[in-house]
XYZ file of C-alpha atoms in Angstrom:
664
model
C -84.191 -5.710 -0.825
C -83.154 -1.874 -1.714
C -83.734 -0.665 2.367
C -80.555 -3.457 2.230
C -78.802 -2.222 0.642
C -79.051 1.334 1.065
C -77.790 0.206 4.941
C -74.910 -2.127 2.708
C -73.849 1.188 1.473
C -73.884 3.639 4.380
C -71.833 1.136 6.735
C -69.164 0.357 3.462
C -69.058 4.295 3.929
C -68.635 4.411 7.686
C -66.210 1.840 7.539
C -64.307 4.219 5.334
C -64.474 7.449 6.772
C -63.411 5.059 10.693
C -59.826 4.153 8.844
C -59.854 7.193 7.008
C -60.080 8.821 11.160
C -57.613 5.892 12.593
C -55.121 6.658 10.512
C -55.700 10.468 10.905
C -54.908 9.768 14.223
C -51.978 7.317 14.508
C -49.799 10.451 11.654
C -51.127 12.680 13.724
C -50.427 11.557 16.691
C -49.063 8.544 17.261
C -46.174 8.807 13.889
C -43.885 11.350 15.321
C -41.695 10.935 11.341
C -44.690 12.940 10.423
C -45.461 15.738 13.301
C -41.647 16.569 12.255
C -42.421 17.094 8.157
C -45.472 18.275 8.694
C -42.752 20.750 10.977
C -40.260 21.214 8.055
C -40.398 25.643 8.686
C -39.148 25.431 12.245
C -38.137 21.401 13.488
C -34.930 20.696 10.719
C -33.120 16.490 10.659
C -29.423 16.998 11.008
C -27.458 13.801 10.015
C -23.940 14.108 12.316
C -21.570 13.161 11.378
C -18.952 10.234 13.674
C -14.939 10.889 14.288
C -12.848 8.451 11.922
C -11.092 6.817 14.603
C -7.991 6.096 14.863
C -4.592 5.402 14.373
C -1.356 4.226 16.866
C 1.056 2.941 16.951
C 3.033 -0.329 17.904
C 3.732 1.776 21.512
C 0.375 3.126 21.368
C 1.643 5.943 20.381
C -0.881 8.300 18.553
C -0.497 8.654 15.071
C -3.598 9.527 12.939
C -6.551 11.843 15.078
C -9.182 14.516 13.774
C -9.432 17.633 14.574
C -13.334 19.344 14.182
C -13.579 21.831 11.079
C -16.867 23.084 9.654
C -18.579 22.575 6.407
C -20.989 24.999 4.592
C -23.515 23.136 2.333
C -25.316 25.481 -0.478
C -29.174 24.219 -1.173
C -29.895 26.296 -4.410
C -33.312 26.468 -4.691
C -32.959 28.291 -1.185
C -30.440 30.546 -2.540
C -30.776 34.042 -1.480
C -27.303 36.123 -2.295
C -27.918 39.983 -2.909
C -24.942 40.989 -2.834
C -22.591 38.497 -4.276
C -18.766 40.773 -4.252
C -19.670 41.073 0.308
C -20.481 37.869 0.532
C -17.162 36.414 -1.250
C -15.221 38.389 0.273
C -16.781 37.066 3.546
C -15.954 33.183 2.515
C -12.333 34.940 0.853
C -13.313 33.418 -2.146
C -12.898 34.877 -5.815
C -16.276 35.279 -7.556
C -15.855 32.705 -10.151
C -15.045 30.625 -7.200
C -18.544 31.050 -6.519
C -19.552 30.798 -9.823
C -18.223 27.413 -10.005
C -19.730 26.303 -6.927
C -22.938 26.875 -7.346
C -23.440 25.602 -10.418
C -22.144 21.699 -9.326
C -24.357 22.500 -6.774
C -27.193 23.293 -8.802
C -25.828 19.539 -10.645
C -26.314 17.538 -8.434
C -29.534 19.214 -7.293
C -31.393 21.909 -6.573
C -33.495 21.042 -3.490
C -31.223 18.692 -2.004
C -27.773 19.675 0.297
C -24.486 19.375 -1.332
C -20.798 21.155 -0.375
C -20.532 24.553 -1.481
C -17.209 25.235 0.794
C -15.476 21.678 3.400
C -12.678 22.398 5.761
C -13.287 25.426 7.633
C -11.343 25.782 11.160
C -13.835 26.798 14.455
C -11.989 30.955 13.855
C -13.240 30.617 10.383
C -17.090 29.325 11.682
C -17.131 32.149 14.625
C -15.854 35.110 12.856
C -18.734 33.690 10.131
C -21.392 32.681 11.472
C -23.616 35.553 12.447
C -23.083 36.993 8.902
C -24.235 33.740 7.083
C -28.181 34.389 9.298
C -28.490 37.356 6.155
C -27.513 34.186 3.040
C -30.592 32.016 2.517
C -29.876 28.856 1.050
C -27.168 27.668 3.094
C -26.208 25.854 6.274
C -22.783 24.721 7.596
C -22.439 21.160 9.412
C -19.856 19.696 11.210
C -16.528 17.597 10.219
C -13.100 16.561 10.840
C -10.215 16.669 9.443
C -7.208 13.882 9.046
C -4.202 15.341 11.111
C -0.783 13.273 11.509
C 1.413 13.516 14.363
C 4.698 13.250 12.512
C 5.598 13.928 8.459
C 5.958 10.119 7.958
C 3.542 7.662 6.659
C 1.887 8.739 4.090
C 1.263 5.855 0.969
C 0.855 3.192 3.973
C -1.669 5.337 5.698
C -3.551 6.269 2.766
C -5.668 9.877 2.219
C -9.103 10.403 2.822
C -11.288 13.291 0.051
C -15.013 13.404 -0.451
C -16.422 10.450 -2.786
C -16.333 10.447 -6.534
C -19.256 9.886 -8.927
C -18.592 6.869 -9.633
C -18.597 5.864 -5.658
C -21.605 6.882 -4.992
C -23.083 4.665 -7.604
C -21.827 2.262 -6.875
C -22.768 2.155 -3.657
C -23.962 -2.053 -2.665
C -25.929 0.033 0.688
C -27.371 3.744 0.970
C -24.576 5.236 3.073
C -22.461 7.424 1.369
C -24.268 10.681 0.246
C -22.494 13.487 -2.323
C -19.937 15.405 0.041
C -19.312 12.651 2.000
C -15.764 11.680 2.335
C -14.569 7.833 2.011
C -10.522 6.001 2.277
C -9.310 6.430 -1.304
C -6.023 4.422 -0.532
C -4.467 2.778 1.511
C -4.884 1.692 5.524
C -7.714 4.667 5.029
C -9.158 2.807 2.283
C -8.718 -0.898 3.437
C -10.192 -0.310 6.712
C -13.100 2.651 5.556
C -15.564 0.446 7.501
C -14.363 0.085 10.829
C -12.882 3.734 10.925
C -16.062 5.356 9.509
C -18.320 4.712 12.223
C -22.232 5.116 12.361
C -23.737 8.066 11.670
C -26.237 10.017 14.238
C -29.594 12.371 13.962
C -30.542 15.092 15.495
C -33.539 17.359 15.403
C -33.471 20.988 15.953
C -36.008 23.899 16.002
C -35.642 26.928 14.511
C -36.718 30.429 13.552
C -37.935 31.289 10.088
C -34.429 32.795 9.515
C -32.637 29.479 10.730
C -31.350 29.822 13.882
C -30.961 27.508 16.254
C -33.362 27.911 18.968
C -32.650 24.870 20.898
C -33.396 20.659 20.533
C -36.922 19.362 19.456
C -38.415 17.587 22.408
C -35.179 17.916 24.781
C -33.805 15.200 21.851
C -35.709 12.448 22.589
C -35.971 11.088 19.064
C -31.980 11.729 18.435
C -29.422 8.790 17.820
C -26.225 9.340 18.931
C -23.093 9.807 15.962
C -20.889 6.551 17.075
C -17.411 7.105 16.863
C -15.446 4.806 13.972
C -13.166 1.928 15.798
C -9.555 2.967 16.507
C -7.262 0.399 14.646
C -3.725 -0.391 16.701
C -0.977 -0.807 14.272
C 2.784 -2.891 14.654
C 4.544 0.568 13.274
C 7.214 1.457 15.804
C 6.853 5.628 14.856
C 10.328 6.460 15.670
C 12.169 3.661 13.706
C 10.002 4.776 11.284
C 11.086 8.749 10.949
C 14.936 7.108 11.437
C 13.713 5.500 8.635
C 12.444 8.098 6.430
C 15.991 10.200 7.398
C 18.364 7.741 5.662
C 16.251 7.411 2.819
C 15.536 11.277 1.717
C 17.671 12.374 -1.167
C 17.307 8.849 -3.173
C 14.557 6.673 -5.152
C 13.224 2.805 -3.100
C 11.735 1.456 -0.238
C 12.153 -0.367 3.365
C 9.977 -2.743 4.566
C 11.031 -4.342 7.899
C 8.455 -7.535 9.976
C 8.617 -8.523 12.951
C 8.852 -12.019 12.230
C 7.383 -13.970 15.327
C 3.668 -11.953 14.514
C 4.610 -10.716 10.581
C 3.540 -7.201 12.276
C 4.555 -4.786 9.857
C 7.430 -2.788 11.527
C 8.762 0.167 9.667
C 7.719 0.701 5.529
C 9.084 3.347 3.681
C 8.354 4.865 0.341
C 10.808 7.063 -0.997
C 10.178 9.724 -1.804
C 7.772 10.962 -0.251
C 5.134 13.631 0.921
C 4.254 15.169 4.350
C 0.235 13.514 4.431
C -0.352 16.607 5.863
C -1.399 18.686 2.279
C -3.423 16.010 1.188
C -6.224 16.687 4.204
C -6.769 19.867 3.534
C -8.912 22.094 1.858
C -6.435 23.139 -0.550
C -6.386 18.768 -1.554
C -7.448 18.726 -5.616
C -4.447 21.355 -5.956
C -2.151 19.696 -3.756
C -3.061 16.143 -4.973
C -2.237 17.157 -9.005
C 0.705 18.395 -8.049
C 2.281 15.314 -5.815
C 0.484 13.419 -9.067
C 3.412 15.466 -11.681
C 6.048 15.816 -9.614
C 8.423 12.548 -12.076
C 9.542 10.981 -8.958
C 5.851 9.554 -8.329
C 5.773 9.881 -4.391
C 2.269 8.481 -5.089
C 3.654 5.159 -5.995
C 3.696 2.434 -2.945
C 6.988 1.518 -4.055
C 7.250 -2.024 -0.778
C 4.074 -3.209 -2.499
C 4.495 -1.708 -6.136
C 8.200 -1.268 -7.587
C 9.239 -4.630 -9.068
C 13.012 -5.832 -9.159
C 15.017 -8.757 -10.271
C 16.383 -10.066 -6.514
C 19.632 -10.135 -8.093
C 21.702 -12.663 -5.667
C 19.218 -12.009 -2.033
C 17.312 -14.624 -4.504
C 20.477 -17.809 -3.405
C 18.834 -18.224 -0.523
C 15.766 -18.986 -1.726
C 18.306 -21.751 -4.346
C 19.782 -22.736 -1.579
C 16.605 -23.700 0.230
C 15.276 -25.641 -2.190
C 18.062 -27.322 -3.077
C 18.641 -28.571 0.524
C 15.124 -29.548 0.751
C 15.449 -31.844 -2.481
C 18.469 -32.746 -1.750
C 20.706 -32.084 -4.746
C 22.719 -30.905 -2.520
C 23.467 -31.634 1.657
C 25.210 -28.243 3.908
C 29.024 -29.435 2.631
C 28.259 -29.414 -1.120
C 31.196 -28.100 -2.879
C 30.621 -26.842 -6.894
C 33.855 -25.718 -8.802
C 33.679 -22.767 -11.929
C 34.526 -24.914 -14.288
C 31.938 -25.523 -17.825
C 30.124 -22.893 -15.365
C 28.584 -19.865 -18.909
C 28.387 -17.508 -15.188
C 31.191 -15.336 -14.174
C 31.970 -14.917 -10.345
C 34.305 -12.261 -8.273
C 37.424 -13.569 -6.851
C 36.552 -15.518 -3.805
C 38.218 -18.745 -1.557
C 36.648 -21.499 -3.300
C 33.173 -22.777 -2.533
C 32.942 -26.085 -1.042
C 29.923 -25.600 1.545
C 26.080 -24.043 1.317
C 27.177 -21.305 4.466
C 30.622 -20.670 1.739
C 28.515 -20.462 -1.610
C 26.514 -17.904 0.740
C 28.906 -15.777 2.130
C 30.859 -15.051 -0.775
C 27.469 -14.648 -2.695
C 28.451 -17.409 -5.880
C 27.119 -17.269 -8.659
C 29.046 -20.640 -10.144
C 27.517 -22.197 -7.158
C 23.728 -21.325 -7.387
C 24.081 -22.221 -11.057
C 25.144 -25.640 -10.673
C 22.271 -25.540 -7.397
C 19.597 -24.822 -9.747
C 21.342 -27.031 -13.269
C 20.871 -29.655 -10.120
C 16.947 -29.343 -8.906
C 15.742 -28.647 -13.378
C 18.322 -31.804 -14.062
C 16.752 -34.013 -11.033
C 13.482 -35.596 -12.552
C 16.418 -37.660 -15.374
C 13.933 -37.144 -18.136
C 16.336 -37.539 -21.246
C 14.493 -34.990 -23.364
C 16.565 -31.932 -23.182
C 13.745 -29.465 -23.851
C 10.642 -31.742 -21.878
C 13.194 -31.767 -18.996
C 13.523 -28.015 -18.823
C 10.536 -28.189 -18.700
C 8.904 -30.457 -16.005
C 11.659 -29.625 -13.064
C 10.547 -25.819 -14.431
C 7.399 -26.989 -13.045
C 8.773 -28.329 -9.651
C 10.831 -25.642 -8.632
C 8.192 -23.052 -9.743
C 5.942 -24.491 -7.436
C 8.827 -24.949 -4.286
C 9.982 -21.419 -5.280
C 6.093 -20.183 -5.023
C 5.832 -21.738 -1.271
C 8.244 -18.655 -0.218
C 5.028 -15.905 -1.331
C 7.163 -15.020 -4.539
C 4.930 -14.562 -8.324
C 1.712 -13.813 -5.571
C -0.108 -11.286 -3.268
C 1.259 -12.192 0.124
C -2.362 -11.164 1.451
C -0.774 -7.196 3.463
C -3.627 -5.002 4.833
C -2.401 -2.039 1.713
C -3.954 -1.906 -2.283
C -2.656 -2.601 -4.589
C -0.074 -5.323 -3.999
C 1.567 -6.261 -7.757
C 2.269 -9.836 -7.169
C 5.920 -9.428 -9.423
C 6.328 -12.606 -11.726
C 7.946 -16.623 -11.086
C 8.476 -17.785 -14.948
C 7.334 -21.310 -15.106
C 7.145 -23.829 -18.217
C 3.657 -21.797 -19.688
C 5.012 -18.737 -19.539
C 7.944 -19.632 -21.812
C 6.401 -21.729 -24.099
C 4.066 -18.087 -24.988
C 7.107 -17.410 -26.870
C 9.212 -20.631 -27.708
C 6.459 -23.175 -27.850
C 6.220 -25.988 -26.082
C 9.062 -27.619 -25.085
C 11.574 -26.058 -28.190
C 13.589 -23.809 -25.027
C 16.002 -25.237 -22.303
C 17.769 -24.652 -20.010
C 20.523 -22.232 -21.618
C 17.363 -19.659 -21.967
C 16.482 -20.038 -17.974
C 20.245 -20.328 -15.893
C 19.958 -17.015 -15.710
C 17.125 -17.015 -12.489
C 19.379 -19.545 -11.040
C 21.335 -16.085 -9.981
C 17.490 -14.067 -9.266
C 17.799 -12.462 -12.929
C 16.254 -12.965 -15.980
C 11.997 -13.228 -16.368
C 11.842 -12.636 -12.131
C 10.128 -9.567 -10.766
C 9.089 -9.096 -6.577
C 8.153 -6.591 -4.831
C 10.278 -4.869 -1.610
C 7.700 -6.435 0.771
C 8.582 -9.942 -0.722
C 12.051 -9.889 -0.046
C 11.714 -8.318 3.935
C 9.146 -12.052 4.243
C 11.744 -14.292 2.813
C 14.508 -13.143 5.855
C 11.191 -12.870 7.504
C 10.565 -17.140 7.103
C 14.396 -17.266 7.285
C 15.068 -16.052 10.291
C 11.896 -18.368 11.948
C 13.358 -21.335 9.740
C 10.994 -22.365 7.718
C 7.655 -20.554 7.915
C 5.826 -16.419 8.116
C 2.778 -15.175 8.559
C 0.990 -12.834 6.373
C 2.544 -9.045 6.896
C 0.152 -6.587 8.016
C -0.167 -3.603 9.217
C -2.978 -3.742 11.399
C -2.319 -5.331 14.046
C -5.754 -4.454 16.286
C -9.178 -3.239 15.501
C -11.066 -1.125 18.069
C -10.509 -1.449 22.086
C -10.396 -4.818 22.018
C -7.885 -4.581 19.824
C -9.383 -7.038 17.728
C -6.166 -9.486 14.588
C -7.674 -11.121 11.248
C -8.199 -14.672 11.830
C -5.941 -14.793 8.286
C -3.376 -12.304 9.806
C -3.029 -15.699 12.711
C -2.318 -18.313 10.123
C 1.165 -19.925 9.356
C 2.139 -20.889 6.402
C 4.797 -23.385 6.069
C 7.484 -23.624 2.941
C 7.762 -27.175 3.523
C 11.888 -26.763 3.752
C 12.939 -28.583 7.007
C 13.942 -25.954 9.684
C 17.499 -28.317 9.543
C 18.602 -26.460 5.635
C 18.150 -23.197 7.721
C 21.241 -23.383 9.058
C 24.391 -23.577 6.824
C 22.156 -20.363 4.668
C 21.805 -18.619 8.151
C 25.426 -18.983 9.051
C 26.391 -17.624 5.320
C 24.276 -14.798 5.829
C 26.255 -14.088 8.613
C 29.920 -14.621 6.935
C 28.232 -11.753 4.820
C 28.039 -9.086 7.485
C 30.763 -10.088 9.621
C 33.657 -11.096 6.759
C 31.366 -10.227 3.415
C 29.949 -8.205 1.212
C 27.754 -6.356 3.764
C 31.465 -6.129 6.586
C 31.656 -2.097 6.550
C 28.161 -2.260 8.174
C 28.073 -4.420 10.941
C 26.570 -3.688 13.822
C 29.047 -4.424 16.900
C 26.889 -6.186 19.903
C 23.656 -7.326 17.479
C 24.448 -10.765 15.516
C 22.459 -9.867 12.503
C 22.163 -12.302 9.152
C 22.142 -10.517 6.161
C 22.456 -10.829 1.905
C 23.688 -8.712 -0.616
C 22.244 -8.049 -4.458
C 23.007 -6.193 -7.243
C 19.494 -5.745 -9.782
C 20.985 -4.536 -12.906
C 18.684 -2.333 -14.674
C 18.495 -1.149 -17.851
C 18.116 2.394 -17.710
C 20.822 3.311 -15.250
C 23.227 2.408 -12.243
C 22.096 -1.501 -10.858
C 19.408 -1.447 -7.961
C 21.183 -2.206 -4.090
C 19.423 -4.599 -1.940
C 20.299 -5.574 1.457
C 17.452 -8.157 3.476
C 18.563 -9.405 6.646
C 17.357 -10.241 10.068
C 18.386 -9.750 13.760
C 19.020 -11.024 16.302
C 20.466 -14.306 14.883
C 18.932 -16.550 18.255
C 16.609 -14.330 18.466
C 15.058 -12.729 15.406
C 12.622 -9.308 16.319
C 13.387 -7.618 13.066
C 13.384 -8.706 9.708
C 14.284 -6.073 6.738
C 14.475 -5.692 2.954
C 16.045 -2.008 1.914
C 16.081 -1.383 -2.313
C 18.225 1.579 -3.403
C 17.526 2.697 -6.761
C 20.720 3.230 -9.101
C 22.808 3.013 -5.601
C 25.453 -0.285 -6.875
C 26.437 -2.499 -5.008
C 23.977 -4.325 -2.048
C 27.546 -2.983 0.046
C 27.037 0.277 -1.448
C 23.688 1.890 -0.135
C 21.021 -1.019 1.195
C 23.451 -2.679 3.367
C 24.146 0.189 5.552
C 20.979 1.867 5.359
C 19.685 -1.961 6.762
C 21.550 -2.160 9.523
C 21.850 1.331 10.912
C 17.509 0.623 11.476
C 18.895 -2.773 13.281
C 20.629 -1.263 15.344
C 17.736 1.649 16.060
C 15.197 -0.404 16.766
C 16.922 -3.669 19.292
C 18.351 -0.745 20.565
C 17.304 2.122 20.548
C 20.366 4.252 19.728
C 22.757 4.184 16.611
C 26.398 4.258 17.676
C 27.894 4.786 14.602
C 27.998 8.207 13.660
C 29.985 8.618 10.980
C 28.433 6.011 9.091
C 24.887 7.687 10.528
C 25.809 10.917 8.372
C 26.579 9.009 5.121
C 23.823 7.883 5.344
C 22.157 10.648 5.671
C 24.143 12.591 3.537
C 23.627 10.274 0.243
C 21.393 12.032 -2.545
C 21.464 10.040 -5.566
C 18.767 11.542 -7.035
C 20.492 13.097 -10.309
C 21.609 8.902 -10.942
C 17.595 8.647 -11.811
C 16.549 7.783 -14.979
C 13.269 9.208 -15.004
C 10.501 7.421 -17.301
C 10.906 10.764 -19.770
C 14.408 10.994 -19.855
C 17.650 9.851 -22.096
C 20.021 7.138 -20.118
C 22.876 9.255 -18.843
C 26.067 8.429 -20.581
C 27.598 7.462 -18.117
C 25.828 4.994 -16.561
C 25.561 3.343 -21.031
C 29.230 3.143 -20.845
C 28.847 1.270 -16.822
C 26.520 -0.890 -18.930
C 28.999 -1.357 -22.226
C 31.953 -2.259 -19.617
C 29.536 -4.666 -17.156
C 28.542 -6.857 -20.243
C 32.241 -8.075 -20.415
C 33.051 -11.274 -18.126
C 34.886 -11.250 -15.596
C 36.388 -14.132 -16.078
C 36.844 -13.830 -19.311
C 34.395 -16.581 -20.433
C 32.848 -15.090 -24.216
C 29.311 -17.085 -22.360
C 29.350 -15.667 -19.074
C 26.071 -13.859 -18.801
C 26.480 -12.866 -15.173
C 26.180 -8.828 -16.255
C 24.530 -9.401 -19.368
C 21.227 -7.420 -19.372
C 18.391 -10.048 -19.458
C 16.204 -10.536 -22.204
C 19.226 -10.823 -24.499
C 20.464 -13.177 -26.835
C 23.308 -16.143 -25.600
C 26.424 -15.146 -27.073
C 27.233 -18.510 -28.000
C 23.663 -19.676 -29.400
C 22.402 -16.199 -31.019
C 19.751 -16.881 -32.739
C 17.867 -19.381 -29.461
C 15.354 -16.264 -28.968
C 12.629 -15.569 -30.676
C 11.732 -12.811 -29.387
C 12.975 -11.106 -25.965
C 11.955 -12.604 -23.254
C 11.637 -9.118 -22.095
C 7.910 -8.487 -24.159
C 6.719 -10.729 -21.378
C 6.842 -8.990 -18.112
C 4.183 -7.647 -17.184
C 6.220 -3.874 -17.418
C 9.853 -2.447 -17.429
C 10.378 -3.544 -14.154
C 11.983 0.704 -14.746
C 8.933 1.933 -15.323
C 6.669 0.559 -12.722
C 9.839 1.268 -9.452
C 9.514 5.093 -10.494
């Protein structure tokens, strides 16, 4: 019995010994990772950061590429610096910079490498590479610097910077490390996964001083870094730079779209900045300066700023009225018994004339018919039911919602409905007299420049649109995201667009935009003047061309420039000609727009309204028609003159943000 137990015990220990021997054989002979770890003093694992994908315009011109640079990393517990002053002189930094950088690195980790000095040029690297061998704990890593072929598109392209602590903690997969770069805004942020590529790893031999001695095992275990996917845009770099030049010394936006595809041709946010200044080792200083700039150049106005659309909104009113059958192409209205005043023009006996003359009473009557077509006798209930039906029709044009452009922070704007007014008046305690300013694009409507450019594209297409997008191809195959190929219908029949387009042609040929028309190009457009509580009104113009075969739809917003025909229309028509003809014939108009400086008219958030602007606003409150009920120039949200007590609370408090606070 004892003998058998002895053999069992011996067998057990023999089995354990065999298992240990087999495991040891696997670790030392078969498993390369053990060999690497055991040779940590001579074998080094190096992570290779891939180049980010490049970005091209619609014609294949390079917009964004990469310049190789070097980052200096530090592992605090390994650091040996006997002469700190000499070390700082070698790197060109101050002693206080050295102390703060070392403190930050130690706070991150004493045993892991972290960024010490970023983006050293090839020349800087070559001059200090040999000297840095004397300072243990420091090592170089290859990196790249985003470089731009032209100082344009800063807000659209976005920027990359070092990943934040919060972003590190929130990442779903352990891809990024301390010191890595990541897209923070614009296209760089939305397409981060496509642009960043895949990391590589290589193993190199080095001596005890950290001097490189060649690849380990001839690179058999190395994995190559894979560069990020290239992005192909619908942007026209030449037209973009031209649009930039026209918006110098102005605040506002330009958005141009290809109607047939939804591709963005040009997107200007003015004032802007050179994107190269946020792609340097001085990122923090330059970013702070931009953030302090009172004109907010980091604010991407085409997708984030909101304005009242003014008379440009009348185009949608006409289209909905025609589709719903409350008017016909030959419908006309008088100015009698109308609370909104109008400009001096002949009678508006058709939809086309109503659009061409931008007749306020005409669209007041169209809106009234749309609201009251339900035939409900109760005035309050009729207004509520009619407004919701109107709201749903307008929403099909992309108003009051996010279009889904491939840029971050798109603002959806504001399209009021029954629920919106119920919050401030009480259910069924408001009626048409409280909302009729919507008929002419004022009141509580808020819309972004992008959406108005999309409205121009919808009219150009006679009833549909594709989601506006900057990137139209990803990688060598130029793959297109499926959502950008989806056609969105407005529900308005194509034949209903013809009288509206006829009126838009009239506005350009003989109406409010006639002074900037382009010879040889048929343009359909509509001016607008957006009411503004702080300073002069905003100038708006939307258009498309050529009329019979639209290639470009555009919206231009110029803040504090006054009427739509004064600045927005000339700028838009110059851009249209530049895109279609690759030249500009009206040099006098071009020079005048480039020299036009409106910065002195801009009222910054910290400033009081200029005295002359205040006087002008006081004067414009007086109705042109002499009718005391005319709100055509009345500030939105003020009580109706005929019923001062109708508004229990100013409607302007309902707006998501003050228009100018967003616009600036």
